[in-house]
PDB file of C-alpha atoms in Angstrom:
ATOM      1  CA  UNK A   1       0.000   0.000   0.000  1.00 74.00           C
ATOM      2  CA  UNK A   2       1.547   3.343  -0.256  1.00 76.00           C
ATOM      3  CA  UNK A   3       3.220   4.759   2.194  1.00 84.00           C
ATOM      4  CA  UNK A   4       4.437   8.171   3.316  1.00 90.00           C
ATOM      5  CA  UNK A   5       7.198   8.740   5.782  1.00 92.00           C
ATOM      6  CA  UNK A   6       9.185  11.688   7.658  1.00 94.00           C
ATOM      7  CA  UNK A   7      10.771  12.472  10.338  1.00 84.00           C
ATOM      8  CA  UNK A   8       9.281  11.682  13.311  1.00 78.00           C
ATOM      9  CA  UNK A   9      11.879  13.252  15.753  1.00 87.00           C
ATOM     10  CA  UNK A  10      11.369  17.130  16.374  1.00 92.00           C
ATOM     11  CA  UNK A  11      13.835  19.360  14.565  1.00 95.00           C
ATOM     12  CA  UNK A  12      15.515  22.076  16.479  1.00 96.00           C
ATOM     13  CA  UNK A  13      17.762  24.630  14.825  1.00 96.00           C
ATOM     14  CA  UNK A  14      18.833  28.066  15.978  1.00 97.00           C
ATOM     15  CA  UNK A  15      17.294  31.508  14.335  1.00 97.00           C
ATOM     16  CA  UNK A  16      18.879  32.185  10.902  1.00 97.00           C
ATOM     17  CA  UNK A  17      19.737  28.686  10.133  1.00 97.00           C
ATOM     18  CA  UNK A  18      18.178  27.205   7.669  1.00 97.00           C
ATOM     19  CA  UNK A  19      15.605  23.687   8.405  1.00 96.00           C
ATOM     20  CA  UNK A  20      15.589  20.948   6.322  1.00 97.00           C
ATOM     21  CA  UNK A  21      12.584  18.612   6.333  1.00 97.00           C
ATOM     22  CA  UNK A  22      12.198  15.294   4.763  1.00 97.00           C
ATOM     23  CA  UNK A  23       9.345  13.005   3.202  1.00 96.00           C
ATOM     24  CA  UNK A  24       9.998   9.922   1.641  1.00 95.00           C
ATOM     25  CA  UNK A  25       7.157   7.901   0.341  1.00 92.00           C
ATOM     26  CA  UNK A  26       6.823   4.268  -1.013  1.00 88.00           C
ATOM     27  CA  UNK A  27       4.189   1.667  -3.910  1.00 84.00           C
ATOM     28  CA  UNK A  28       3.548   5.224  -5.318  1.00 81.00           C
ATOM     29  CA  UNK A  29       4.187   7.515  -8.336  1.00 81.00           C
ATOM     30  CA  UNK A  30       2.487  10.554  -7.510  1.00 82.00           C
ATOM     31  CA  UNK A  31       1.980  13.548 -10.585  1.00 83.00           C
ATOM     32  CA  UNK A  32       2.907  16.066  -7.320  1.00 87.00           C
ATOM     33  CA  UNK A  33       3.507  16.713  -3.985  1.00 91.00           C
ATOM     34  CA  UNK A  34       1.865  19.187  -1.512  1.00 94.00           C
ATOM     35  CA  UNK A  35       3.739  20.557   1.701  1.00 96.00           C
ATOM     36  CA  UNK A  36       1.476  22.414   4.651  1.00 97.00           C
ATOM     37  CA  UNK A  37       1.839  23.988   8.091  1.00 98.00           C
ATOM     38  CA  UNK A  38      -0.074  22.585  10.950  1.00 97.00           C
ATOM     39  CA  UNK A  39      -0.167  24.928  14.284  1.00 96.00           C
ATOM     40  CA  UNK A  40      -1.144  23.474  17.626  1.00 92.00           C
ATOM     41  CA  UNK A  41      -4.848  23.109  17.931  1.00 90.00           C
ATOM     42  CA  UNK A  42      -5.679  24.214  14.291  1.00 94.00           C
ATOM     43  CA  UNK A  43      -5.614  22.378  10.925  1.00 95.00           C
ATOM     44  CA  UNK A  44      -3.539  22.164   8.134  1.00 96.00           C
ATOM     45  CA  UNK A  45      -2.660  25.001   5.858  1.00 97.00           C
ATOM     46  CA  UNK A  46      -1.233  24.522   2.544  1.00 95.00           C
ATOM     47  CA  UNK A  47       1.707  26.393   1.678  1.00 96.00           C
ATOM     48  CA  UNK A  48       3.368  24.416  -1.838  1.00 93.00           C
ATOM     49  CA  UNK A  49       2.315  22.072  -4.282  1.00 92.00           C
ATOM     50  CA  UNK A  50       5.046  20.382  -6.867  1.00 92.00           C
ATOM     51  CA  UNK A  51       5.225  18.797  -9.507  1.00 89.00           C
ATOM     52  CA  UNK A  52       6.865  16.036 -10.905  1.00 87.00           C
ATOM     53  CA  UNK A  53       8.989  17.827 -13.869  1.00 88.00           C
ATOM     54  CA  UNK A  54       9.076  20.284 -11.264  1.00 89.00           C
ATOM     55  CA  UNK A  55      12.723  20.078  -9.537  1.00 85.00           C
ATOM     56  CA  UNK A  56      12.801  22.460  -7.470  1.00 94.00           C
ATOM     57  CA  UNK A  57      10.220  25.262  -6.982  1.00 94.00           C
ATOM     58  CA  UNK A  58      10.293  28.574  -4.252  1.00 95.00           C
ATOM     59  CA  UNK A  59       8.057  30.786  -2.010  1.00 94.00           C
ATOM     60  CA  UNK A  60       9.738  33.563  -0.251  1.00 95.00           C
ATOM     61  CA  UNK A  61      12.040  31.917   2.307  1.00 97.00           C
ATOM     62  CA  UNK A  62      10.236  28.035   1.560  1.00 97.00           C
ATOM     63  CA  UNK A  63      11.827  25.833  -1.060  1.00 97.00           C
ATOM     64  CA  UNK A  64      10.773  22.456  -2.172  1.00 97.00           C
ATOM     65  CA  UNK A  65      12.391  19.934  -3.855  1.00 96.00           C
ATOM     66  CA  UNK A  66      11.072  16.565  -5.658  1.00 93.00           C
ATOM     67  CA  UNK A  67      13.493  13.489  -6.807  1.00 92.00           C
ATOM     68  CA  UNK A  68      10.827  10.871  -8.110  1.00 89.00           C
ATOM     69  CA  UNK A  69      14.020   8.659  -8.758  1.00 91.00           C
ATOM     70  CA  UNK A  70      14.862   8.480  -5.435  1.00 92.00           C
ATOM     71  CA  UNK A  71      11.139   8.786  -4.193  1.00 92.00           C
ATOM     72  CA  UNK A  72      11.524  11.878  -1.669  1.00 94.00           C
ATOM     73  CA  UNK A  73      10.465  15.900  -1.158  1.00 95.00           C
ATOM     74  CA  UNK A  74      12.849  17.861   0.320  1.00 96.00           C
ATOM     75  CA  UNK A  75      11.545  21.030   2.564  1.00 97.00           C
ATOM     76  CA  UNK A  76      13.923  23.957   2.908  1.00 97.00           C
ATOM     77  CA  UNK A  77      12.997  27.149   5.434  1.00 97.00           C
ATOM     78  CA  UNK A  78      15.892  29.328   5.069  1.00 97.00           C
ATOM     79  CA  UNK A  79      16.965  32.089   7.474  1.00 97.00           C
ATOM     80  CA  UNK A  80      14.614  30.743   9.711  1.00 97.00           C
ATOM     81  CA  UNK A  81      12.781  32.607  12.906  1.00 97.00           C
ATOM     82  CA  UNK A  82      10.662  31.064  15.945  1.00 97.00           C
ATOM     83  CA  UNK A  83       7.593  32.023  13.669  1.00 97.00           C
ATOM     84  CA  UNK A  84       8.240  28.896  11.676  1.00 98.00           C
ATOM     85  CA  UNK A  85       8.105  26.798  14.910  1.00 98.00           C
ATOM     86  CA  UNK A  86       5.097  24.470  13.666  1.00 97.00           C
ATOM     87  CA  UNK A  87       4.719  20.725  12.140  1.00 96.00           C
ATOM     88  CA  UNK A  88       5.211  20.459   8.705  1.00 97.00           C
ATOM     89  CA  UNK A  89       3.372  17.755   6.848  1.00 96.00           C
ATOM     90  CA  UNK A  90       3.466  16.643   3.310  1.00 95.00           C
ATOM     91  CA  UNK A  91       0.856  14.926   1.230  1.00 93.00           C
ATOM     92  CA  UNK A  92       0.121  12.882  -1.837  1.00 88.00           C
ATOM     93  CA  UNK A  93      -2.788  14.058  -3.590  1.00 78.00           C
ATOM     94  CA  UNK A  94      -4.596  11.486  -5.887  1.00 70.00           C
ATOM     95  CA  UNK A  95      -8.548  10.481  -5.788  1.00 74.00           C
ATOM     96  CA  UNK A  96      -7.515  10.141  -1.949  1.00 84.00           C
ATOM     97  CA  UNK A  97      -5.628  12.657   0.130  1.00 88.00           C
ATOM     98  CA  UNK A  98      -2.529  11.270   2.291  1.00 90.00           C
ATOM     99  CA  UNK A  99      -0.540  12.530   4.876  1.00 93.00           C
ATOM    100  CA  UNK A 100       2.567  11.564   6.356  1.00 93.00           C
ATOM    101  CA  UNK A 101       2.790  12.085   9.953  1.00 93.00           C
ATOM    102  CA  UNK A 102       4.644  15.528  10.202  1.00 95.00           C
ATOM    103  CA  UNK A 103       7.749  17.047  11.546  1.00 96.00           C
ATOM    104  CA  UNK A 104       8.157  18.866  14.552  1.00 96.00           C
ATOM    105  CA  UNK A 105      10.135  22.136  13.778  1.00 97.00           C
ATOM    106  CA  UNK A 106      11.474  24.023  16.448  1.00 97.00           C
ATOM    107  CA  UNK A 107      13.030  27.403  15.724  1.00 97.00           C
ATOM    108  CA  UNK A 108      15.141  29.308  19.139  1.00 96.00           C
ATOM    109  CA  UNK A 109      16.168  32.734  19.407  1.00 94.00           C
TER     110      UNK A 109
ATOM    111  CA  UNK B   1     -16.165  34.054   2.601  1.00 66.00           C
ATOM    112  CA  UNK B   2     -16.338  31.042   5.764  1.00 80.00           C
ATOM    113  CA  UNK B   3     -14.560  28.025   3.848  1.00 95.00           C
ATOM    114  CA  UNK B   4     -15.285  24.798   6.045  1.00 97.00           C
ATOM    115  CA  UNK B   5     -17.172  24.779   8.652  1.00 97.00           C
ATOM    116  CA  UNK B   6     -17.016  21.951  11.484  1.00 97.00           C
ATOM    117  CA  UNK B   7     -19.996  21.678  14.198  1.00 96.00           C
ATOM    118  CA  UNK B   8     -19.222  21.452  16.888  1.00 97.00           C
ATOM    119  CA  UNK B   9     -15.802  22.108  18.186  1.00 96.00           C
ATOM    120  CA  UNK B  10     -15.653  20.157  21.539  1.00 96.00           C
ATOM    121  CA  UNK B  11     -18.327  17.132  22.524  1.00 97.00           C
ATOM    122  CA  UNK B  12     -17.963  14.187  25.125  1.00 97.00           C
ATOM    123  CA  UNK B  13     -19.739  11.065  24.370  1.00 97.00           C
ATOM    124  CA  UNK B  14     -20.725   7.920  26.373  1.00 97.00           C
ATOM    125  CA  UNK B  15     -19.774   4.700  25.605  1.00 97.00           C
ATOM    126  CA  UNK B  16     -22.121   3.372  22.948  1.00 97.00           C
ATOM    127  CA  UNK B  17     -23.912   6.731  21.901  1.00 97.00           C
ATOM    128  CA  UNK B  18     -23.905   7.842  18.630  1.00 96.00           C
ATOM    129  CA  UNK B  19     -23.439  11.457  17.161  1.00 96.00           C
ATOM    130  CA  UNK B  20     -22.712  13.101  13.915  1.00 98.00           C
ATOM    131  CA  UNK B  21     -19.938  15.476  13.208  1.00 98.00           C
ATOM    132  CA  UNK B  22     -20.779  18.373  10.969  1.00 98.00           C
ATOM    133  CA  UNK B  23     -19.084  19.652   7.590  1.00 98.00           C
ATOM    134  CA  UNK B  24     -20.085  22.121   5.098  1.00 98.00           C
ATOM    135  CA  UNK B  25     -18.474  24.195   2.766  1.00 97.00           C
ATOM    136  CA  UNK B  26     -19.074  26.919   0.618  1.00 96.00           C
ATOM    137  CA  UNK B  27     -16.222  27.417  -2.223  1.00 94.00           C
ATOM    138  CA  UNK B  28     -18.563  24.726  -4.580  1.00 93.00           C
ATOM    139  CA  UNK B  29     -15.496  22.311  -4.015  1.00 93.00           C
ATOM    140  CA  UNK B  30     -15.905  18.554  -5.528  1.00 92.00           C
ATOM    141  CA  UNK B  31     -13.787  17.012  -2.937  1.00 93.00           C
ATOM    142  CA  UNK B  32     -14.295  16.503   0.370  1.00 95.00           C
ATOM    143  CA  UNK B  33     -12.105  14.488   3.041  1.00 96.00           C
ATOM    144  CA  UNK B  34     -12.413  13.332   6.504  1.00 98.00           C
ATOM    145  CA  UNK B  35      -9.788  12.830   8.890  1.00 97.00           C
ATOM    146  CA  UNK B  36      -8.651  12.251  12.574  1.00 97.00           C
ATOM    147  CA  UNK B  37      -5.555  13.267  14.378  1.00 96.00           C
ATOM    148  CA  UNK B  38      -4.462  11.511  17.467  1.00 94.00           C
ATOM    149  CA  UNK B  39      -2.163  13.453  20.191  1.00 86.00           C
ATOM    150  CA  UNK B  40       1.501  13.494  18.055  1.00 82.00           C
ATOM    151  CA  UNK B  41       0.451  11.855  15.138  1.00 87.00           C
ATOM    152  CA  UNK B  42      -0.462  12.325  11.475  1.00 90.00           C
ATOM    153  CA  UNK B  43      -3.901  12.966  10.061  1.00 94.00           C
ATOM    154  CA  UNK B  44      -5.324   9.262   8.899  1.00 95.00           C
ATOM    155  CA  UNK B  45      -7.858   9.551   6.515  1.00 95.00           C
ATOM    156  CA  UNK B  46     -11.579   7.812   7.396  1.00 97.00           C
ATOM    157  CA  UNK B  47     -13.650   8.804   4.565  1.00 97.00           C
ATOM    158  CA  UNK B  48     -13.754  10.951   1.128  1.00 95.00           C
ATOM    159  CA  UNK B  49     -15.638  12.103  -1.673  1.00 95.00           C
ATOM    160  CA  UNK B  50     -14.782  13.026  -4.815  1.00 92.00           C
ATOM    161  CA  UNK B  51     -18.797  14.636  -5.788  1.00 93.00           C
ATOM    162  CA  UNK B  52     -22.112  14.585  -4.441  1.00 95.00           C
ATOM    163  CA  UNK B  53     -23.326  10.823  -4.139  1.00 96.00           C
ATOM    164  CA  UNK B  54     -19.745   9.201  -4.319  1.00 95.00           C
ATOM    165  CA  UNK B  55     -17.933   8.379  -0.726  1.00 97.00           C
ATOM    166  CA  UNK B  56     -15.221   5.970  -0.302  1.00 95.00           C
ATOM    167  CA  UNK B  57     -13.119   4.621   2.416  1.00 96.00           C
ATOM    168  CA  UNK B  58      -9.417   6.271   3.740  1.00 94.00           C
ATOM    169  CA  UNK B  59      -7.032   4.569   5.700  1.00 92.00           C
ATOM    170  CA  UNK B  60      -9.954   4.396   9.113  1.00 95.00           C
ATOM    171  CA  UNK B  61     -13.267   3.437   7.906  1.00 97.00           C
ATOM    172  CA  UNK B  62     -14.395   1.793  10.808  1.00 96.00           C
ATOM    173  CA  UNK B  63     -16.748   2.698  12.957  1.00 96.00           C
ATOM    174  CA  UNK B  64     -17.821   5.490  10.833  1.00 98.00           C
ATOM    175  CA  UNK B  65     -20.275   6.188   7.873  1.00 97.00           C
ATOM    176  CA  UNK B  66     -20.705   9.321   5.414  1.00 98.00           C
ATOM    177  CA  UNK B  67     -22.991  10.601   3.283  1.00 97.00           C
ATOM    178  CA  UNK B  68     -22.432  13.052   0.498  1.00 97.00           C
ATOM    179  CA  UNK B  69     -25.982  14.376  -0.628  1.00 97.00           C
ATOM    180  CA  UNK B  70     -25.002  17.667  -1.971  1.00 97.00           C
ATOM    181  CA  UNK B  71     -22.001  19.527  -3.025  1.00 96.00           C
ATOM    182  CA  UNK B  72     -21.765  21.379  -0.049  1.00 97.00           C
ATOM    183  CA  UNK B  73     -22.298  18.796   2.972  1.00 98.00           C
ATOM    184  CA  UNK B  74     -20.234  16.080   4.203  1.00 98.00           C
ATOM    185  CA  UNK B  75     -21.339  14.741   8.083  1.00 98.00           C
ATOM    186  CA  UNK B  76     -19.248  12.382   9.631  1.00 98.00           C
ATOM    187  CA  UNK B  77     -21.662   9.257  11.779  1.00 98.00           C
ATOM    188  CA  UNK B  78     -19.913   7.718  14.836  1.00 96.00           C
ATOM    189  CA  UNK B  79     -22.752   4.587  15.477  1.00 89.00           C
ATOM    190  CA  UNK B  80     -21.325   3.007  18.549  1.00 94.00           C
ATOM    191  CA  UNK B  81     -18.633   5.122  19.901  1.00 96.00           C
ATOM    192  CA  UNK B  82     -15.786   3.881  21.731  1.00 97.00           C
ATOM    193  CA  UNK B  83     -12.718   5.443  23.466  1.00 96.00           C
ATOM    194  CA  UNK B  84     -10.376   4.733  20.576  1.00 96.00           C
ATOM    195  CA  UNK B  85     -12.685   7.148  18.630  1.00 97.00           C
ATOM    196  CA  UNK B  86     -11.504   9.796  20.718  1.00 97.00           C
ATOM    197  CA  UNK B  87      -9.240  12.307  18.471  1.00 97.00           C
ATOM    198  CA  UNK B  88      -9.359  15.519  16.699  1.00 97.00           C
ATOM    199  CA  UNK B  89     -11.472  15.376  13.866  1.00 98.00           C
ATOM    200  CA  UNK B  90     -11.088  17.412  10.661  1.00 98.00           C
ATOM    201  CA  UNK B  91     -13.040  18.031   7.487  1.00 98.00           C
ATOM    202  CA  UNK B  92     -11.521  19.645   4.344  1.00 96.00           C
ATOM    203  CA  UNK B  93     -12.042  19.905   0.908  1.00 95.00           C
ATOM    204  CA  UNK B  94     -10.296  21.126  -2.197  1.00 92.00           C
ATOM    205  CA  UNK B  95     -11.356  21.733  -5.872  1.00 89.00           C
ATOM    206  CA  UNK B  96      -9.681  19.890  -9.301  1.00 79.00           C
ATOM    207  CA  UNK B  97      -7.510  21.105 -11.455  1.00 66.00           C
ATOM    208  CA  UNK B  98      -7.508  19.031 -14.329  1.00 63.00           C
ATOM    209  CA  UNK B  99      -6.503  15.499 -13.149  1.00 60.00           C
ATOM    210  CA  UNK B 100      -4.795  17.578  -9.710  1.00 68.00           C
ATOM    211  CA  UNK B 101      -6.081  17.986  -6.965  1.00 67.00           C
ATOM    212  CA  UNK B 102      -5.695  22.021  -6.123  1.00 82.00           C
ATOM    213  CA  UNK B 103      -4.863  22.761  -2.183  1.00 90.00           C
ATOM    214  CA  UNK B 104      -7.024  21.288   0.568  1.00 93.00           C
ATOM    215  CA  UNK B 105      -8.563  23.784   3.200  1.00 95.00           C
ATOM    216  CA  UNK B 106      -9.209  22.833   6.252  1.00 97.00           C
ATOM    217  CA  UNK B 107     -12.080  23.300   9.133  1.00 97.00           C
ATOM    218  CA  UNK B 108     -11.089  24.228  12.700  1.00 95.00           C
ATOM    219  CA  UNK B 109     -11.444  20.598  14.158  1.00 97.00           C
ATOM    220  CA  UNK B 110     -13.725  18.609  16.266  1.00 97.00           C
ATOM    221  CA  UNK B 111     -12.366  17.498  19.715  1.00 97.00           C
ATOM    222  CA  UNK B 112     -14.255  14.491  20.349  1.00 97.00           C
ATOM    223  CA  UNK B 113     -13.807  12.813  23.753  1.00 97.00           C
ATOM    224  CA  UNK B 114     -15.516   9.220  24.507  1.00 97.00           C
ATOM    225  CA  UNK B 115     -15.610   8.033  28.157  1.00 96.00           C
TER     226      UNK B 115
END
């Protein structure tokens, strides 16, 4: 069945550094990729969608990548601030709608 | 513009009653999604629809039914509930683009708390 995985540990990095998120996903070819922010006690809220002749593609400080070779999305926040402290989730959108379970960001001062 | 709307945002339920969790929407979206969230973890998908009369299962089915009668409604029927039904609950929905999916938007949640 397919399969979506990332990190499940929580990701700490120090203001101005930049995160680097990971989703790896398995029994799947998907046409593209969506990324979204969860905050505590709120839902999901979509922030990039990719797609597969896509590479890489940019939103302000957010960058996403896609490598359908080696199966995985790469999620960049650069210059980062404690306002990006949230989980990060990406999906595989098809006739169904799949999540993997998130990563904990944490950003410090 | 309200997007999705859950009712209601917090219930407690007995052991064995039954209840239905309310989503509607008003951006004339074809697809609609349910999901649950348990404390840490991922949002596992119960049920979806991709148009008015068409539901199928997610990941969760059981222990929960759907109906899709119009565009704009999509409730969410606990028949028996149990404590492992107790989670966060969320509807959303997104339009198609094509053969894509465009983004999903979400409702505010459900708490749901069986005892």
């Amino acid at each position: 069945s397919q399969k979506i995985e990332q990190n499940s540990e929580a990701l700490n990095i120090q203001e101005g550094k930049t995160a680097t998120l990971t989703c790896n996903y398995t029994n799947y070819s998907p046409a593209y990729l969506q990324w979204y922010r969860q905050d505590p006690g709120r839902g999901p809220v979509f922030l990039l969608l990719i797609r597969e002749n896509e590479k890489e593609k940019r939103k302000e400080r957010l960058k996403v990548t896609f490598d359908t070779t080696l199966k995985q999305s790469l999620f960049h926040i650069t210059a980062s601030q404690p306002a990006d402290s949230a989980t990060y989730l990406c999906a595989l959108p098809a006739r169904k709608l799949i999540f993997g379970q998130g990563t904990e960001l944490s950003v410090k001062p | 513009n309200a997007g999705v709307t859950q009712t209601p945002k917090f219930r407690i339920l007995k052991i064995g009653q039954s209840m239905t969790l309310q989503c509607t929407q008003d951006m004339n979206h074809n697809y609609m999604y349910w999901y649950r969230q348990d404390p840490g973890m991922g949002l596992k998908l119960i049920y979806y629809s991709v148009g008015a009369g068409i539901t199928d299962k997610g990941e969760v089915p059981n222990g929960y039914n759907v109906s899709r009668s119009t565009t704009e409604d999509f409730p969410l029927r606990l028949e028996l509930a149990a404590p492992s039904q107790t989670s966060v609950y969320f509807c959303a929905s997104s339009a198609t683009s094509g053969q894509l999916n465009t983004e999903a938007f979400f409702g505010q949640g459900t708490r749901l708390t069986v005892v």
